[in-house]
Short mmCIF file of N, CA and C in Angstrom, two decimals:
data_model
loop_
_atom_site.label_atom_id
_atom_site.label_comp_id
_atom_site.label_asym_id
_atom_site.label_seq_id
_atom_site.Cartn_x
_atom_site.Cartn_y
_atom_site.Cartn_z
N GLU A 1 9.21 5.63 -18.26
CA GLU A 1 9.19 4.53 -19.15
C GLU A 1 10.12 3.25 -18.56
N ILE A 2 11.21 3.70 -18.41
CA ILE A 2 12.31 2.78 -17.80
C ILE A 2 11.82 2.15 -16.38
N LEU A 3 11.26 3.01 -15.77
CA LEU A 3 11.00 2.55 -14.22
C LEU A 3 9.86 1.38 -14.42
N PHE A 4 8.82 1.67 -15.44
CA PHE A 4 7.66 0.58 -15.76
C PHE A 4 8.55 -0.56 -16.20
N GLY A 5 9.57 -0.48 -16.98
CA GLY A 5 10.06 -1.54 -17.51
C GLY A 5 10.81 -2.50 -16.38
N ASP A 6 11.52 -2.04 -15.65
CA ASP A 6 12.16 -2.43 -14.30
C ASP A 6 10.90 -3.11 -13.68
N TRP A 7 9.93 -2.51 -13.36
CA TRP A 7 8.75 -2.82 -12.49
C TRP A 7 8.27 -4.33 -13.16
N SER A 8 8.03 -4.16 -14.61
CA SER A 8 7.54 -5.48 -15.17
C SER A 8 8.65 -6.48 -15.19
N SER A 9 9.72 -6.33 -15.34
CA SER A 9 10.73 -7.35 -14.92
C SER A 9 10.58 -7.96 -13.55
N ASP A 10 10.56 -7.16 -12.51
CA ASP A 10 10.35 -7.46 -11.26
C ASP A 10 9.30 -8.33 -11.08
N VAL A 11 7.94 -7.94 -11.64
CA VAL A 11 6.76 -8.76 -11.61
C VAL A 11 6.99 -10.08 -12.21
N CYS A 12 7.57 -10.16 -13.11
CA CYS A 12 7.85 -11.52 -13.90
C CYS A 12 8.93 -12.47 -13.09
N SER A 13 9.77 -11.73 -12.61
CA SER A 13 10.90 -12.31 -11.69
C SER A 13 10.17 -13.02 -10.42
N SER A 14 8.98 -12.30 -9.88
CA SER A 14 8.54 -12.98 -8.65
C SER A 14 7.63 -13.80 -9.12
N ASP A 15 7.06 -13.96 -10.26
CA ASP A 15 6.34 -15.14 -10.76
C ASP A 15 6.95 -16.31 -10.71
N LEU A 16 8.28 -16.24 -11.35
CA LEU A 16 9.17 -17.34 -11.63
C LEU A 16 9.58 -17.89 -10.39
N LEU A 17 9.91 -17.02 -9.26
CA LEU A 17 10.21 -17.54 -8.21
C LEU A 17 9.32 -18.01 -7.32
N LEU A 18 8.10 -17.71 -7.51
CA LEU A 18 6.99 -18.45 -6.65
C LEU A 18 6.82 -19.63 -7.43
N GLN A 19 7.15 -20.00 -8.70
CA GLN A 19 6.96 -21.36 -9.10
C GLN A 19 8.06 -22.27 -9.03
N ALA A 20 9.26 -21.71 -8.56
CA ALA A 20 10.52 -22.41 -8.30
C ALA A 20 10.27 -23.67 -7.40
N ASP A 21 11.10 -24.62 -7.43
CA ASP A 21 11.14 -25.76 -6.95
C ASP A 21 12.49 -25.71 -5.89
N ARG A 22 12.57 -24.51 -5.10
CA ARG A 22 13.58 -24.26 -4.30
C ARG A 22 13.54 -23.39 -3.20
N ASP A 23 14.18 -23.10 -2.11
CA ASP A 23 14.08 -22.03 -1.35
C ASP A 23 14.33 -20.72 -2.00
N VAL A 24 13.12 -19.93 -1.87
CA VAL A 24 13.20 -18.55 -2.43
C VAL A 24 12.99 -17.50 -1.60
N GLY A 25 12.97 -17.79 -0.26
CA GLY A 25 12.97 -16.55 0.73
C GLY A 25 13.58 -15.37 0.33
N ARG A 26 14.80 -15.71 0.42
CA ARG A 26 15.82 -14.43 0.44
C ARG A 26 15.66 -13.66 -0.98
N ASP A 27 15.46 -14.40 -2.09
CA ASP A 27 15.33 -13.95 -3.46
C ASP A 27 14.08 -13.00 -3.35
N LEU A 28 13.01 -13.45 -2.70
CA LEU A 28 11.65 -12.56 -2.64
C LEU A 28 11.90 -11.49 -1.83
N GLU A 29 12.73 -11.64 -0.83
CA GLU A 29 12.87 -10.40 0.09
C GLU A 29 13.68 -9.49 -0.62
N PHE A 30 14.67 -9.82 -1.32
CA PHE A 30 15.41 -8.73 -2.02
C PHE A 30 14.76 -8.13 -3.18
N LEU A 31 13.73 -9.12 -3.85
CA LEU A 31 12.97 -8.56 -5.00
C LEU A 31 11.93 -7.51 -4.24
N CYS A 32 11.06 -7.64 -3.09
CA CYS A 32 10.59 -6.89 -2.63
C CYS A 32 11.27 -5.45 -2.17
N GLN A 33 12.44 -5.61 -1.93
CA GLN A 33 13.11 -4.49 -1.46
C GLN A 33 13.47 -3.72 -2.85
N GLU A 34 13.73 -4.17 -3.92
CA GLU A 34 14.04 -3.66 -4.98
C GLU A 34 12.65 -2.89 -5.63
N MET A 35 11.56 -3.73 -5.62
CA MET A 35 10.31 -2.87 -5.92
C MET A 35 9.84 -1.77 -4.99
N GLY A 36 10.17 -1.91 -3.86
CA GLY A 36 10.07 -0.72 -2.90
C GLY A 36 10.77 0.41 -3.21
N ARG A 37 12.06 0.27 -3.69
CA ARG A 37 12.92 1.48 -4.18
C ARG A 37 12.28 2.05 -5.41
N GLU A 38 11.92 1.03 -6.43
CA GLU A 38 11.12 1.70 -7.41
C GLU A 38 10.16 2.45 -7.21
N ALA A 39 9.05 1.81 -6.28
CA ALA A 39 8.09 2.72 -6.03
C ALA A 39 8.34 3.90 -5.24
N GLY A 40 9.31 4.12 -4.55
CA GLY A 40 9.87 5.20 -4.01
C GLY A 40 10.45 6.28 -4.84
N THR A 41 11.01 5.82 -5.95
CA THR A 41 11.70 6.58 -6.83
C THR A 41 10.45 7.13 -7.78
N LEU A 42 9.34 6.38 -8.13
CA LEU A 42 8.29 6.70 -8.92
C LEU A 42 7.51 8.03 -8.20
N GLY A 43 7.37 7.75 -6.87
CA GLY A 43 6.81 8.93 -5.97
C GLY A 43 7.72 9.98 -5.80
N ALA A 44 8.88 10.10 -5.92
CA ALA A 44 9.83 11.01 -5.55
C ALA A 44 9.86 11.97 -7.03
N LYS A 45 9.61 11.14 -8.24
CA LYS A 45 9.88 11.85 -9.39
C LYS A 45 8.65 12.52 -10.07
N THR A 46 7.47 12.20 -9.41
CA THR A 46 6.33 12.74 -10.07
C THR A 46 5.91 14.14 -9.55
N ALA A 47 5.33 14.94 -10.29
CA ALA A 47 4.59 16.13 -10.01
C ALA A 47 3.03 15.97 -9.56
N ASP A 48 2.47 14.64 -9.74
CA ASP A 48 1.24 14.23 -9.68
C ASP A 48 1.05 13.87 -8.17
N THR A 49 0.39 14.56 -7.40
CA THR A 49 0.15 14.12 -6.04
C THR A 49 -0.70 12.90 -5.84
N ARG A 50 -1.43 12.47 -6.71
CA ARG A 50 -2.17 11.13 -6.59
C ARG A 50 -1.04 10.02 -6.80
N ILE A 51 -0.15 10.14 -7.78
CA ILE A 51 0.77 9.25 -8.04
C ILE A 51 1.72 9.01 -6.99
N ALA A 52 2.25 10.21 -6.38
CA ALA A 52 2.90 10.06 -5.26
C ALA A 52 2.63 9.46 -3.90
N GLU A 53 1.00 9.55 -3.80
CA GLU A 53 0.43 9.13 -2.88
C GLU A 53 0.41 7.42 -2.90
N TRP A 54 0.36 7.18 -4.17
CA TRP A 54 0.16 5.88 -4.66
C TRP A 54 1.57 5.10 -4.52
N GLY A 55 2.60 5.95 -4.80
CA GLY A 55 3.85 5.10 -4.56
C GLY A 55 4.27 4.98 -3.06
N ILE A 56 3.76 5.97 -2.03
CA ILE A 56 4.06 5.81 -0.77
C ILE A 56 2.97 4.42 -0.24
N THR A 57 1.88 4.46 -0.62
CA THR A 57 0.97 3.35 -0.15
C THR A 57 1.78 1.89 -0.85
N LEU A 58 2.18 1.92 -1.95
CA LEU A 58 2.78 0.61 -2.55
C LEU A 58 4.11 0.42 -1.73
N ARG A 59 4.82 1.28 -1.59
CA ARG A 59 6.11 1.10 -0.48
C ARG A 59 5.66 0.38 0.75
N ALA A 60 4.78 0.91 1.36
CA ALA A 60 4.19 0.50 2.66
C ALA A 60 3.72 -0.94 2.42
N GLU A 61 2.94 -1.31 1.52
CA GLU A 61 2.57 -2.63 1.20
C GLU A 61 3.50 -3.51 0.86
N LEU A 62 4.63 -3.32 -0.10
CA LEU A 62 5.83 -4.04 -0.21
C LEU A 62 6.54 -4.20 1.09
N ALA A 63 6.76 -3.21 1.76
CA ALA A 63 7.49 -3.50 3.21
C ALA A 63 6.79 -4.61 4.15
N ARG A 64 5.49 -4.57 4.04
CA ARG A 64 4.71 -5.40 4.91
C ARG A 64 5.00 -6.93 4.10
N LEU A 65 4.87 -6.83 2.65
CA LEU A 65 5.14 -8.27 2.12
C LEU A 65 6.61 -8.78 2.37
N ARG A 66 7.50 -7.83 2.39
CA ARG A 66 8.97 -8.26 2.45
C ARG A 66 8.99 -8.77 4.18
N GLU A 67 8.23 -8.32 5.02
CA GLU A 67 8.32 -8.93 6.16
C GLU A 67 7.67 -10.62 6.37
N GLN A 68 6.64 -10.51 5.34
CA GLN A 68 6.14 -11.80 5.44
C GLN A 68 6.94 -12.79 4.70
N VAL A 69 7.64 -12.49 3.51
CA VAL A 69 8.64 -13.28 2.82
C VAL A 69 9.72 -13.69 3.69
N MET A 70 10.04 -13.02 4.73
CA MET A 70 11.27 -13.32 5.34
C MET A 70 11.18 -14.84 6.14
N ASN A 71 9.93 -14.99 6.18
CA ASN A 71 9.62 -16.29 6.86
C ASN A 71 9.40 -17.61 5.88
N VAL A 72 9.47 -17.15 4.54
CA VAL A 72 9.38 -18.21 3.45
C VAL A 72 10.85 -18.80 3.28
N GLU A 73 10.71 -20.14 2.92
CA GLU A 73 12.18 -20.90 2.76
C GLU A 73 12.06 -21.12 1.31
#
């Protein structure tokens, strides 16, 4: 439950950053990194293989997104 609370907070933060009228690239990169850590924690702490696989997939997608936001000013 705590993890999902953190995840909700991160999603809300990303939405606010995307609406900001300033350079947000580094903030978005950090947020992607944090979300990747949370996805890794989710995958590591579950006994359900489907959730673990989802966590791995999510982490990979967040890594790709992080690479893209490195080019955002």
